[in-house]
Coordinates of C-alpha atoms in Angstrom, one line a residue:
M1 CA 27.7 72.7 60.2
R2 CA 29.6 72.8 57.6
R3 CA 31.1 69.2 57.9
I4 CA 27.2 68.2 57.9
A5 CA 26.9 69.7 54.4
L6 CA 29.9 67.9 53.4
L7 CA 28.8 64.6 54.4
L8 CA 25.3 65.5 52.9
A9 CA 27.3 66.4 49.5
F10 CA 28.9 62.7 49.8
V11 CA 25.2 61.0 50.3
L12 CA 23.9 62.8 47.3
A13 CA 26.9 61.9 45.2
V14 CA 26.9 58.9 45.5
P15 CA 24.1 57.8 43.1
A16 CA 25.8 60.0 40.7
A17 CA 28.8 58.1 41.0
V18 CA 27.6 54.4 40.8
A19 CA 25.5 55.9 37.6
M20 CA 28.8 56.5 36.1
V21 CA 30.2 52.9 36.6
R22 CA 28.8 51.7 33.3
L23 CA 30.3 50.2 30.2
A24 CA 31.8 52.1 27.4
P25 CA 30.1 51.5 24.5
S26 CA 33.7 51.6 22.5
E27 CA 35.3 48.8 24.8
H28 CA 32.6 47.0 25.5
W29 CA 29.3 45.1 24.1
E30 CA 26.4 44.8 25.8
T31 CA 24.5 41.4 26.4
P32 CA 20.7 42.2 25.9
P33 CA 18.8 42.1 28.9
D34 CA 16.8 39.3 27.3
S35 CA 19.8 37.0 26.3
G36 CA 20.8 34.1 28.2
P37 CA 24.3 32.9 28.5
Q38 CA 26.6 32.1 25.2
L39 CA 27.1 28.0 26.2
T40 CA 30.2 26.1 24.9
P41 CA 29.2 23.2 22.8
P42 CA 28.6 19.8 24.4
N43 CA 31.4 17.5 23.9
P44 CA 29.8 15.4 20.9
A45 CA 31.6 12.7 22.6
V46 CA 29.3 12.3 24.9
G47 CA 26.3 13.5 24.7
T48 CA 24.3 16.5 22.9
W49 CA 22.4 19.5 23.9
P50 CA 19.5 18.8 26.6
P51 CA 16.4 18.1 25.0
Y52 CA 14.6 20.4 27.3
L53 CA 16.6 23.3 26.6
R54 CA 14.9 26.3 24.8
R55 CA 17.7 28.3 23.2
H56 CA 17.1 32.5 23.1
A57 CA 17.3 34.4 20.2
P58 CA 20.6 35.4 19.1
G59 CA 21.0 39.2 19.4
P60 CA 23.2 41.6 17.4
L61 CA 26.7 40.7 16.8
P62 CA 29.2 42.4 19.1
T63 CA 31.7 44.9 18.1
P64 CA 35.0 42.9 18.9
T65 CA 37.4 44.5 21.9
Q66 CA 40.7 44.5 22.5
T67 CA 42.6 42.0 20.3
T68 CA 46.0 43.3 19.8
G69 CA 48.8 43.5 22.5
V70 CA 47.9 41.8 26.2
A71 CA 44.7 41.0 27.3
R72 CA 44.8 40.9 31.2
I73 CA 42.4 38.3 32.9
V74 CA 41.8 37.9 36.4
V75 CA 41.0 33.8 37.2
L76 CA 38.8 33.9 40.6
L77 CA 38.8 30.0 42.1
I78 CA 35.4 29.1 44.0
D79 CA 33.5 25.8 45.4
F80 CA 30.6 24.6 47.1
T81 CA 29.2 23.4 50.4
D82 CA 28.8 19.8 48.8
V83 CA 31.8 19.9 46.2
A84 CA 35.5 20.4 47.1
P85 CA 38.2 20.6 44.5
D86 CA 40.6 18.4 42.9
P87 CA 43.7 18.9 45.6
A88 CA 45.7 19.4 42.7
H89 CA 44.3 21.6 41.0
N90 CA 46.1 24.7 42.7
G91 CA 47.4 28.1 41.5
A92 CA 50.6 26.8 39.7
Y93 CA 48.0 24.4 38.1
F94 CA 45.8 26.8 36.3
D95 CA 48.6 29.1 35.7
G96 CA 50.4 26.5 33.2
R97 CA 47.1 25.6 31.7
L98 CA 46.1 29.1 31.0
N99 CA 49.2 30.8 30.2
A100 CA 52.4 27.8 29.7
G101 CA 54.0 29.1 26.3
G102 CA 56.5 27.6 23.6
S103 CA 55.3 24.3 22.2
A104 CA 52.6 23.4 25.2
H105 CA 48.9 23.7 24.9
S106 CA 47.9 26.6 27.0
V107 CA 45.3 29.4 26.1
R108 CA 47.9 31.7 25.6
S109 CA 49.9 29.4 22.7
Y110 CA 46.7 29.1 21.4
Y111 CA 45.8 32.9 20.7
Q112 CA 49.2 33.2 19.8
E113 CA 49.4 30.9 17.4
V114 CA 46.1 32.2 16.1
S115 CA 46.2 35.9 15.8
R116 CA 50.0 34.8 14.8
G117 CA 51.8 37.4 17.7
A118 CA 48.9 40.1 17.9
L119 CA 47.5 39.0 20.9
T120 CA 48.6 37.6 24.3
V121 CA 47.0 36.2 27.1
N122 CA 48.5 37.5 30.2
A123 CA 45.8 35.2 33.1
T124 CA 46.7 36.4 37.1
V125 CA 45.3 33.5 38.9
I126 CA 44.3 34.2 42.5
P127 CA 45.7 31.2 44.6
T128 CA 43.0 30.7 46.8
W129 CA 40.0 28.5 46.5
F130 CA 37.0 30.6 47.8
H131 CA 33.9 28.8 49.4
S132 CA 30.7 29.6 48.5
T133 CA 27.9 29.6 51.2
H134 CA 25.5 27.0 49.3
P135 CA 25.8 23.6 47.4
M136 CA 26.6 23.6 43.6
S137 CA 23.1 22.7 42.4
E138 CA 21.8 26.0 44.1
Y139 CA 23.6 27.1 41.0
G140 CA 23.7 24.3 38.4
A141 CA 20.2 23.0 38.9
D142 CA 18.7 23.6 35.8
S143 CA 14.9 24.6 34.8
A144 CA 12.4 22.8 32.7
T145 CA 13.7 25.2 29.9
G146 CA 17.1 26.0 30.0
V147 CA 20.8 25.4 32.2
D148 CA 21.6 26.3 35.3
D149 CA 18.6 28.8 35.8
A150 CA 16.2 27.0 38.3
N151 CA 16.8 29.0 41.4
G152 CA 17.8 32.6 39.4
P153 CA 20.3 33.6 36.8
I154 CA 23.8 31.9 37.0
Y155 CA 25.9 35.4 37.4
R156 CA 24.7 35.1 40.7
L157 CA 27.9 32.7 41.6
V158 CA 30.2 35.4 39.7
T159 CA 28.6 38.1 42.4
E160 CA 29.1 36.0 45.1
A161 CA 33.1 35.1 43.8
V162 CA 33.9 38.6 43.3
R163 CA 32.7 39.6 46.5
A164 CA 34.5 36.8 48.4
A165 CA 38.0 37.8 46.8
D166 CA 37.5 41.5 47.3
A167 CA 39.0 41.9 50.5
S168 CA 42.2 40.1 48.6
V169 CA 41.8 41.3 45.4
N170 CA 42.6 45.4 43.8
F171 CA 40.1 44.6 41.0
A172 CA 40.8 48.1 39.6
Q173 CA 44.2 46.9 38.7
F174 CA 42.6 44.8 35.5
D175 CA 41.1 47.8 34.5
T176 CA 44.2 48.3 32.1
N177 CA 41.9 50.7 29.4
G178 CA 40.9 53.1 32.2
D179 CA 37.2 53.1 31.5
G180 CA 35.9 51.8 34.6
V181 CA 35.2 48.2 33.9
V182 CA 37.4 45.3 34.8
D183 CA 38.9 43.8 31.1
H184 CA 38.3 40.0 31.2
L185 CA 37.3 38.0 34.2
M186 CA 37.1 34.3 34.3
V187 CA 35.5 32.0 37.6
V188 CA 36.5 28.7 37.8
H189 CA 33.9 26.5 40.3
A190 CA 34.6 23.2 41.9
G191 CA 33.3 20.0 39.9
A192 CA 32.8 18.7 36.5
G193 CA 31.0 20.5 33.4
Q194 CA 27.5 20.2 32.6
E195 CA 29.4 20.1 28.8
S196 CA 31.1 17.3 29.4
S197 CA 27.9 15.4 30.9
P198 CA 24.9 17.0 30.0
S199 CA 22.4 14.7 31.3
N200 CA 23.4 16.1 35.0
K201 CA 21.0 18.5 35.4
D202 CA 22.9 19.7 38.5
L203 CA 26.5 20.6 37.0
I204 CA 27.2 24.2 35.6
W205 CA 27.1 24.5 32.1
S206 CA 30.6 26.3 31.1
H207 CA 29.4 30.1 29.1
R208 CA 30.0 33.8 28.7
W209 CA 28.0 36.4 29.9
A210 CA 27.2 39.2 32.2
V211 CA 26.6 40.3 35.5
L212 CA 23.2 42.0 34.8
D213 CA 22.1 42.7 38.2
A214 CA 24.3 42.3 41.1
D215 CA 21.1 42.0 43.5
P216 CA 18.3 40.3 41.5
T217 CA 16.4 40.9 45.1
T218 CA 16.1 44.7 44.6
P219 CA 14.1 46.1 42.2
G220 CA 16.1 47.6 39.5
S221 CA 19.6 46.4 37.8
Q222 CA 22.5 46.8 40.3
P223 CA 26.0 46.7 38.5
L224 CA 28.5 44.9 40.4
T225 CA 31.2 47.2 41.5
V226 CA 34.1 46.9 43.7
D227 CA 37.5 48.9 44.0
G228 CA 36.1 51.4 42.2
V229 CA 35.3 49.5 38.7
Q230 CA 32.5 47.4 37.7
V231 CA 32.4 43.9 37.0
Y232 CA 30.5 43.3 33.9
G233 CA 31.2 40.3 31.3
Y234 CA 32.7 37.2 32.4
T235 CA 33.4 33.4 31.5
M236 CA 32.7 30.5 33.5
E237 CA 34.8 27.4 33.3
S238 CA 34.8 23.8 35.4
E239 CA 37.8 23.2 37.2
D240 CA 38.5 20.5 34.3
F241 CA 38.5 22.9 31.6
V242 CA 39.8 22.0 27.9
I243 CA 41.8 24.1 26.4
G244 CA 39.2 24.5 23.8
T245 CA 36.1 25.7 26.5
V246 CA 38.6 28.3 27.6
A247 CA 39.4 29.8 24.4
H248 CA 35.8 29.2 22.6
E249 CA 34.3 31.6 25.7
F250 CA 37.1 34.0 25.7
G251 CA 36.2 34.4 21.6
H252 CA 33.0 35.6 22.8
D253 CA 34.7 38.0 25.4
L254 CA 36.8 39.2 22.3
G255 CA 33.5 39.8 20.3
L256 CA 32.5 36.7 18.1
P257 CA 29.5 35.0 18.3
D258 CA 28.9 31.2 18.5
L259 CA 29.0 29.8 15.0
Y260 CA 27.1 26.3 16.1
D261 CA 24.0 26.2 15.2
T262 CA 22.3 27.2 18.2
D263 CA 18.6 25.4 18.0
G264 CA 20.7 22.1 17.2
S265 CA 19.4 21.4 13.5
S266 CA 22.7 21.3 12.3
A267 CA 26.1 21.6 12.7
G268 CA 26.3 25.1 11.7
A269 CA 30.0 25.9 10.7
G270 CA 31.1 22.9 12.0
I271 CA 34.4 22.2 13.3
W272 CA 36.3 24.1 11.3
D273 CA 36.4 26.9 13.9
I274 CA 36.6 27.1 17.6
M275 CA 33.3 29.2 17.6
S276 CA 32.2 26.3 16.6
L277 CA 32.5 22.4 17.0
G278 CA 36.0 22.9 16.4
S279 CA 36.4 23.8 20.4
W280 CA 36.5 20.0 20.6
T281 CA 39.0 19.0 18.2
G282 CA 41.8 16.9 19.7
A283 CA 43.0 13.7 21.8
P284 CA 41.8 13.7 24.5
A285 CA 38.5 16.2 23.0
G286 CA 39.3 19.7 23.2
S287 CA 43.2 19.0 23.9
S288 CA 43.8 20.9 20.2
P289 CA 41.4 23.2 19.5
A290 CA 40.9 24.3 15.9
H291 CA 41.7 27.7 14.5
M292 CA 38.9 30.3 14.0
S293 CA 38.0 30.4 10.7
A294 CA 38.5 33.1 8.1
W295 CA 35.5 35.2 9.1
S296 CA 36.5 35.0 12.7
L297 CA 40.1 36.1 11.9
I298 CA 38.9 39.0 9.5
R299 CA 36.4 40.2 12.5
L300 CA 39.0 40.1 15.1
G301 CA 41.7 42.3 12.5
W302 CA 44.0 39.1 12.4
V303 CA 43.5 39.3 8.9
T304 CA 43.4 41.3 5.6
P305 CA 41.5 39.7 3.0
T306 CA 42.3 40.7 -0.6
D307 CA 39.7 41.1 -2.6
V308 CA 39.8 39.6 -6.0
T309 CA 38.8 41.8 -9.0
T310 CA 40.3 39.7 -11.8
A311 CA 41.1 36.3 -12.9
Q312 CA 43.6 34.7 -10.4
V313 CA 45.1 32.2 -12.9
G314 CA 47.0 29.5 -11.1
T315 CA 47.7 31.6 -8.1
A316 CA 49.1 30.7 -4.7
I317 CA 46.9 30.1 -1.0
D318 CA 49.4 29.4 1.3
A319 CA 48.3 28.1 4.5
V320 CA 46.2 30.6 6.6
E321 CA 47.6 29.3 9.6
T322 CA 51.4 30.8 8.9
S323 CA 50.3 33.4 6.5
G324 CA 47.4 34.7 6.8
K325 CA 46.6 34.9 3.0
V326 CA 42.2 34.7 2.7
F327 CA 41.0 35.5 -1.0
R328 CA 37.4 37.6 -0.8
L329 CA 34.9 36.9 -3.2
S330 CA 32.0 39.9 -3.3
L331 CA 28.8 39.7 -4.7
P332 CA 27.3 43.1 -6.6
G333 CA 24.9 45.1 -5.0
T334 CA 25.8 44.0 -1.6
T335 CA 29.3 44.1 1.4
S336 CA 27.0 42.1 3.6
E337 CA 26.7 38.7 1.1
Y338 CA 30.6 37.1 -0.3
F339 CA 32.4 34.1 -0.2
L340 CA 35.9 33.5 1.5
I341 CA 39.0 31.0 0.7
E342 CA 41.4 29.8 2.8
N343 CA 44.0 27.1 3.0
R344 CA 43.8 24.7 6.4
Q345 CA 46.4 23.0 7.0
P346 CA 47.4 20.6 9.7
I347 CA 50.1 22.8 11.5
G348 CA 50.2 23.8 15.1
F349 CA 46.7 23.5 16.8
D350 CA 45.1 22.9 13.7
A351 CA 46.7 19.4 14.0
A352 CA 44.0 17.7 14.9
L353 CA 41.7 18.7 12.2
P354 CA 40.2 15.4 10.2
G355 CA 41.2 16.9 6.5
S356 CA 43.2 19.8 4.6
G357 CA 43.2 22.0 1.9
L358 CA 41.0 24.6 0.6
L359 CA 37.7 26.3 2.7
I360 CA 35.4 28.0 0.8
W361 CA 32.7 30.2 3.3
H362 CA 29.8 31.2 2.3
V363 CA 28.7 35.0 4.6
D364 CA 25.9 37.0 4.8
D365 CA 26.9 39.1 7.9
S366 CA 23.2 40.5 8.0
Q367 CA 22.5 37.5 9.6
T368 CA 23.3 37.1 13.3
S369 CA 23.5 33.2 13.6
N370 CA 24.1 30.0 12.1
D371 CA 20.3 28.6 12.8
Q372 CA 18.6 29.4 9.7
D373 CA 19.7 26.4 7.6
N374 CA 19.0 27.4 4.2
H375 CA 20.8 31.0 5.1
R376 CA 23.5 30.8 7.9
M377 CA 25.9 33.7 8.8
L378 CA 28.4 31.5 8.3
D379 CA 28.2 28.2 5.6
L380 CA 31.1 26.2 4.8
E381 CA 30.9 24.6 1.1
E382 CA 31.7 21.3 1.5
A383 CA 33.6 19.5 -1.3
D384 CA 32.1 16.6 -0.5
E385 CA 28.4 18.2 -0.1
G386 CA 27.1 17.0 -2.9
V387 CA 27.4 13.4 -1.5
S388 CA 27.7 13.5 2.1
G389 CA 25.2 16.3 2.3
D390 CA 25.1 19.2 4.6
R391 CA 27.5 17.6 7.2
P392 CA 31.2 19.6 8.2
T393 CA 32.2 17.6 10.5
D394 CA 35.0 15.3 8.0
S395 CA 37.9 15.2 5.9
G396 CA 35.7 15.6 3.0
D397 CA 35.0 18.9 3.6
P398 CA 38.3 20.6 2.1
W399 CA 38.7 21.2 -1.6
H400 CA 41.6 19.7 -3.1
D401 CA 42.8 17.5 -6.2
T402 CA 39.8 18.7 -8.5
A403 CA 39.9 20.4 -11.6
A404 CA 36.2 20.8 -11.8
G405 CA 36.3 22.8 -8.5
W406 CA 33.5 24.8 -7.3
G407 CA 31.6 27.2 -9.3
P408 CA 27.9 27.7 -10.8
D409 CA 27.5 24.5 -12.1
T410 CA 29.0 22.3 -8.8
S411 CA 27.1 20.3 -5.7
P412 CA 27.4 22.5 -4.1
D413 CA 27.1 25.7 -6.1
S414 CA 28.1 29.2 -5.7
H415 CA 24.9 30.9 -6.1
A416 CA 24.1 33.8 -3.4
Y417 CA 21.0 33.0 -1.2
D418 CA 18.5 34.4 -3.3
G419 CA 19.4 32.0 -6.3
S420 CA 21.0 34.2 -8.4
V421 CA 24.1 33.3 -9.9
T422 CA 27.2 34.6 -8.4
G423 CA 29.6 33.4 -11.3
W424 CA 32.2 33.1 -9.1
R425 CA 34.6 29.9 -9.5
V426 CA 37.3 28.5 -8.5
R427 CA 38.9 25.9 -10.7
D428 CA 41.7 23.8 -11.3
I429 CA 42.4 23.3 -7.5
S430 CA 45.7 21.5 -6.6
A431 CA 46.7 18.8 -4.2
S432 CA 46.2 19.7 -0.5
A433 CA 50.0 21.3 0.5
A434 CA 51.1 24.1 2.7
T435 CA 50.8 26.3 -0.6
M436 CA 48.3 25.0 -2.7
T437 CA 47.1 26.6 -6.1
A438 CA 43.8 27.3 -7.9
T439 CA 42.4 29.3 -10.3
V440 CA 39.5 32.2 -8.8
A441 CA 37.6 33.9 -11.2
H442 CA 34.1 35.5 -12.0
D443 CA 31.9 34.9 -14.4
V444 CA 33.8 35.4 -17.6
T445 CA 32.6 36.6 -21.6
K446 CA 34.5 33.9 -23.2
D447 CA 36.2 31.2 -21.9
L448 CA 36.8 27.9 -23.6
A449 CA 38.8 25.4 -21.6
V450 CA 40.7 21.4 -22.7
S451 CA 38.7 20.3 -19.3
A452 CA 39.9 16.4 -19.7
I453 CA 42.0 14.2 -21.9
R454 CA 40.7 10.3 -21.7
V455 CA 43.4 7.4 -22.8
P456 CA 44.0 4.2 -20.9
F457 CA 46.9 3.9 -19.1
T458 CA 48.6 0.8 -21.3
E459 CA 48.5 -0.4 -24.5
A460 CA 50.0 -2.7 -26.9
V461 CA 51.1 -2.1 -30.0
G462 CA 49.0 -2.5 -33.3
K463 CA 46.2 -2.1 -31.0
L464 CA 43.8 0.9 -31.2
V465 CA 44.2 3.6 -28.8
R466 CA 40.7 5.2 -27.8
T467 CA 41.3 8.5 -26.7
E468 CA 38.5 11.3 -25.8
V469 CA 39.1 14.6 -25.4
D470 CA 36.7 17.4 -23.6
V471 CA 36.2 21.0 -24.1
R472 CA 34.0 22.6 -22.1
N473 CA 32.5 26.4 -22.6
E474 CA 32.9 28.4 -18.9
G475 CA 32.3 31.7 -20.3
V476 CA 28.7 33.1 -20.5
Q477 CA 28.0 33.5 -24.2
S478 CA 28.2 30.6 -27.1
A479 CA 32.0 30.4 -29.1
K480 CA 33.3 28.8 -32.2
V481 CA 35.5 25.9 -31.0
T482 CA 38.8 24.9 -32.8
L483 CA 40.3 22.2 -31.1
Q484 CA 44.4 21.1 -32.4
V485 CA 45.0 17.2 -31.1
D486 CA 48.1 15.6 -31.9
V487 CA 50.4 12.5 -30.7
Y488 CA 54.1 12.8 -30.2
R489 CA 56.1 9.8 -29.4
E490 CA 58.7 10.2 -26.8
T491 CA 58.9 13.7 -26.9
L492 CA 57.1 16.9 -27.9
Q493 CA 58.8 17.9 -30.8
P494 CA 57.7 18.2 -34.7
S495 CA 59.8 15.0 -35.5
A496 CA 58.3 13.1 -33.5
R497 CA 54.6 13.4 -34.1
V498 CA 52.7 10.2 -35.7
A499 CA 49.1 11.3 -36.0
G500 CA 47.1 14.6 -35.8
W501 CA 43.5 16.1 -35.9
T502 CA 42.2 19.7 -36.3
V503 CA 38.1 19.5 -35.0
G504 CA 35.7 22.0 -34.1
A505 CA 32.4 22.8 -32.7
D506 CA 30.3 25.8 -34.0
P507 CA 28.9 26.9 -32.0
L508 CA 29.4 25.5 -28.3
A509 CA 26.8 26.7 -26.1
A510 CA 27.6 28.2 -22.9
Q511 CA 28.2 26.4 -19.9
T512 CA 27.9 23.0 -22.1
T513 CA 30.8 20.1 -22.9
A514 CA 31.8 19.2 -26.4
K515 CA 33.2 15.4 -26.5
F516 CA 35.6 14.4 -29.5
L517 CA 36.5 10.7 -30.2
L518 CA 40.0 10.7 -32.0
N519 CA 41.4 7.0 -32.3
F520 CA 45.3 6.2 -33.2
T521 CA 47.5 3.1 -33.8
P522 CA 50.9 3.1 -32.5
V523 CA 53.1 0.8 -34.6
S524 CA 56.0 0.7 -31.8
P525 CA 56.5 0.7 -28.4
G526 CA 57.6 3.8 -25.8
R527 CA 55.6 7.0 -24.0
Y528 CA 53.2 8.7 -26.2
I529 CA 51.7 12.0 -25.6
V530 CA 48.5 13.3 -26.6
H531 CA 48.6 17.0 -27.0
A532 CA 45.1 18.8 -27.2
I533 CA 45.1 22.6 -27.8
L534 CA 42.3 25.4 -28.9
V535 CA 43.9 27.5 -31.7
D536 CA 43.0 30.8 -31.5
A537 CA 40.6 30.5 -28.6
N538 CA 41.5 34.4 -27.9
D539 CA 39.7 33.9 -24.0
E540 CA 40.1 35.2 -21.1
I541 CA 41.5 32.5 -19.2
P542 CA 44.5 31.3 -21.6
S543 CA 45.8 28.8 -19.1
N544 CA 43.5 26.2 -19.5
D545 CA 43.5 26.1 -23.0
E546 CA 45.9 23.0 -23.8
R547 CA 46.4 20.3 -22.2
V548 CA 47.9 16.7 -22.1
A549 CA 47.9 13.0 -21.4
H550 CA 50.3 10.2 -21.3
I551 CA 49.7 6.6 -22.6
L552 CA 52.4 3.7 -22.3
V553 CA 52.5 1.0 -25.3
N554 CA 54.3 -1.9 -25.2
S555 CA 55.4 -4.4 -27.6
F556 CA 53.1 -7.3 -26.2
A557 CA 50.1 -7.5 -23.9
F558 CA 50.7 -8.6 -20.4
R559 CA 48.0 -10.5 -18.5
D560 CA 48.1 -11.8 -15.0
P561 CA 45.9 -14.9 -14.7
V562 CA 46.7 -15.2 -11.3
T563 CA 43.3 -15.2 -8.7
G564 CA 44.2 -14.9 -5.5
P565 CA 47.6 -16.1 -3.2
G566 CA 46.7 -19.7 -2.9
G567 CA 48.9 -22.0 -4.6
W568 CA 51.9 -20.4 -4.4
T569 CA 54.8 -22.4 -2.7
T570 CA 59.0 -21.0 -2.3
N571 CA 62.1 -22.6 -1.8
G572 CA 62.6 -20.9 1.4
L573 CA 66.1 -20.0 0.5
S574 CA 67.6 -16.8 0.0
S575 CA 68.1 -17.6 -3.3
D576 CA 64.3 -17.5 -3.8
P577 CA 64.3 -14.4 -6.4
N578 CA 60.2 -14.2 -5.8
R579 CA 59.7 -12.0 -9.1
W580 CA 58.0 -12.2 -11.9
R581 CA 59.5 -13.8 -15.7
I582 CA 58.2 -13.9 -18.8
V583 CA 58.7 -17.4 -20.1
N584 CA 56.8 -17.3 -23.0
E585 CA 56.2 -14.4 -25.7
T586 CA 53.8 -16.5 -28.1

């Protein structure tokens, strides 16, 4: 009788035990039931999204999971009745692709570099190809509106792989935090991935999703439970995966959303974040994926931004790849909308980017995706946007070598999404380098700037030198301008001064420019220096109150009348000097 009672108690306890094997919200994020898989973007070199694909509306942003220490991944390999794996793709092969250290490109080396040592990926590859009882098309066949869903949800393949491996794998050891859920699962299937051949409707598209129901044929949602732990979130890639694909999908596992435009109407965040099109940078495509954007790094806790509260004049901005330095420009009345500034350089995995310089991001955390082209969650303020349009995929996107820089008067401008003027500006941006400089400031009440001096590169003695000086009022109120312009020969010493003027404008309206034309005639050859300085400006950014320009004055006017290379002859000997000579000074 007691034995029967114990047995009955055990049977009654089973549902409660199963019910307890649920997700711990503090460690894992649960996929909304109506959400589909998070697909890796298609390889842009071979195709685009299938025209029939109907994308699911993005759900709320997940809470990032473990982003420091060691992240353990269990990797299962599975083939199909009609698709066998490449014989060279054994456990050692995948271990190298995932875990190689040092200078080798692997998923581990990518995350160690991007996190600057905060996170180490440790993938345990189960070196056995488990066998599906179905052909690949059973899982990969596309429906009229989706991929891998004609015969049911693609996570059915995960269920089959886990159950096939259960006899030889202790899944409990991959629940390192003891929350009852496997930390990270990666399923590698035989054959190619559809992201590299979008028109093949029987291939499987690499993705991140979750096992929402281990037995879709049974009413209700059944958790996939093995060895006392639940298998829920997973990533799935083909045996031919590139580093960028796996690193992109693992970014989802850590809690990052897709940053490409999921409706396909634009490039989203472009190639400047691996969670967008940056998963495909490198040659071959995907071999050197881009680093994460400043926004992604902040979200995962790998960067702490510096909030700009006062004008940063000529401030140093080090390469984010090695320094983690990011500036944040806040907007009044909101914590969700702001700008981020980072310096991206061709360092490490970022070596495959097409350009370098400052990236300026417009962020609105109240959005959940980059689908709305006029109001994205993460939008790049491209330096060439005014000329090339919204296309964050080329070398013209970063900012460098520009005094005007970015602000309320540029294209793109620094306005908020609602069109209001934020007043933020990034001026005097240096050449692209590992350490760049720029002036980062908010609207100031008073800021006059000598914004330009235009003189010819060279002129002859006795000729009139046309000198133009621009003064811009960068403040928000009109201001009186008093400008002193002096011309020196060879050195900025009082004894070397050869001409000078004091000119002005009263008042100069806010956000307007005054142009002054001042001419002088040099009487002897040499290097002439034009020095312009604002007198009694008393403004908030004094570093832009003066500027110099140089002109070379010669005692003769040199003119090269030769047009084209034709008609030239040489004696063919080593004595041929091949150099210009002045043969007539008249």
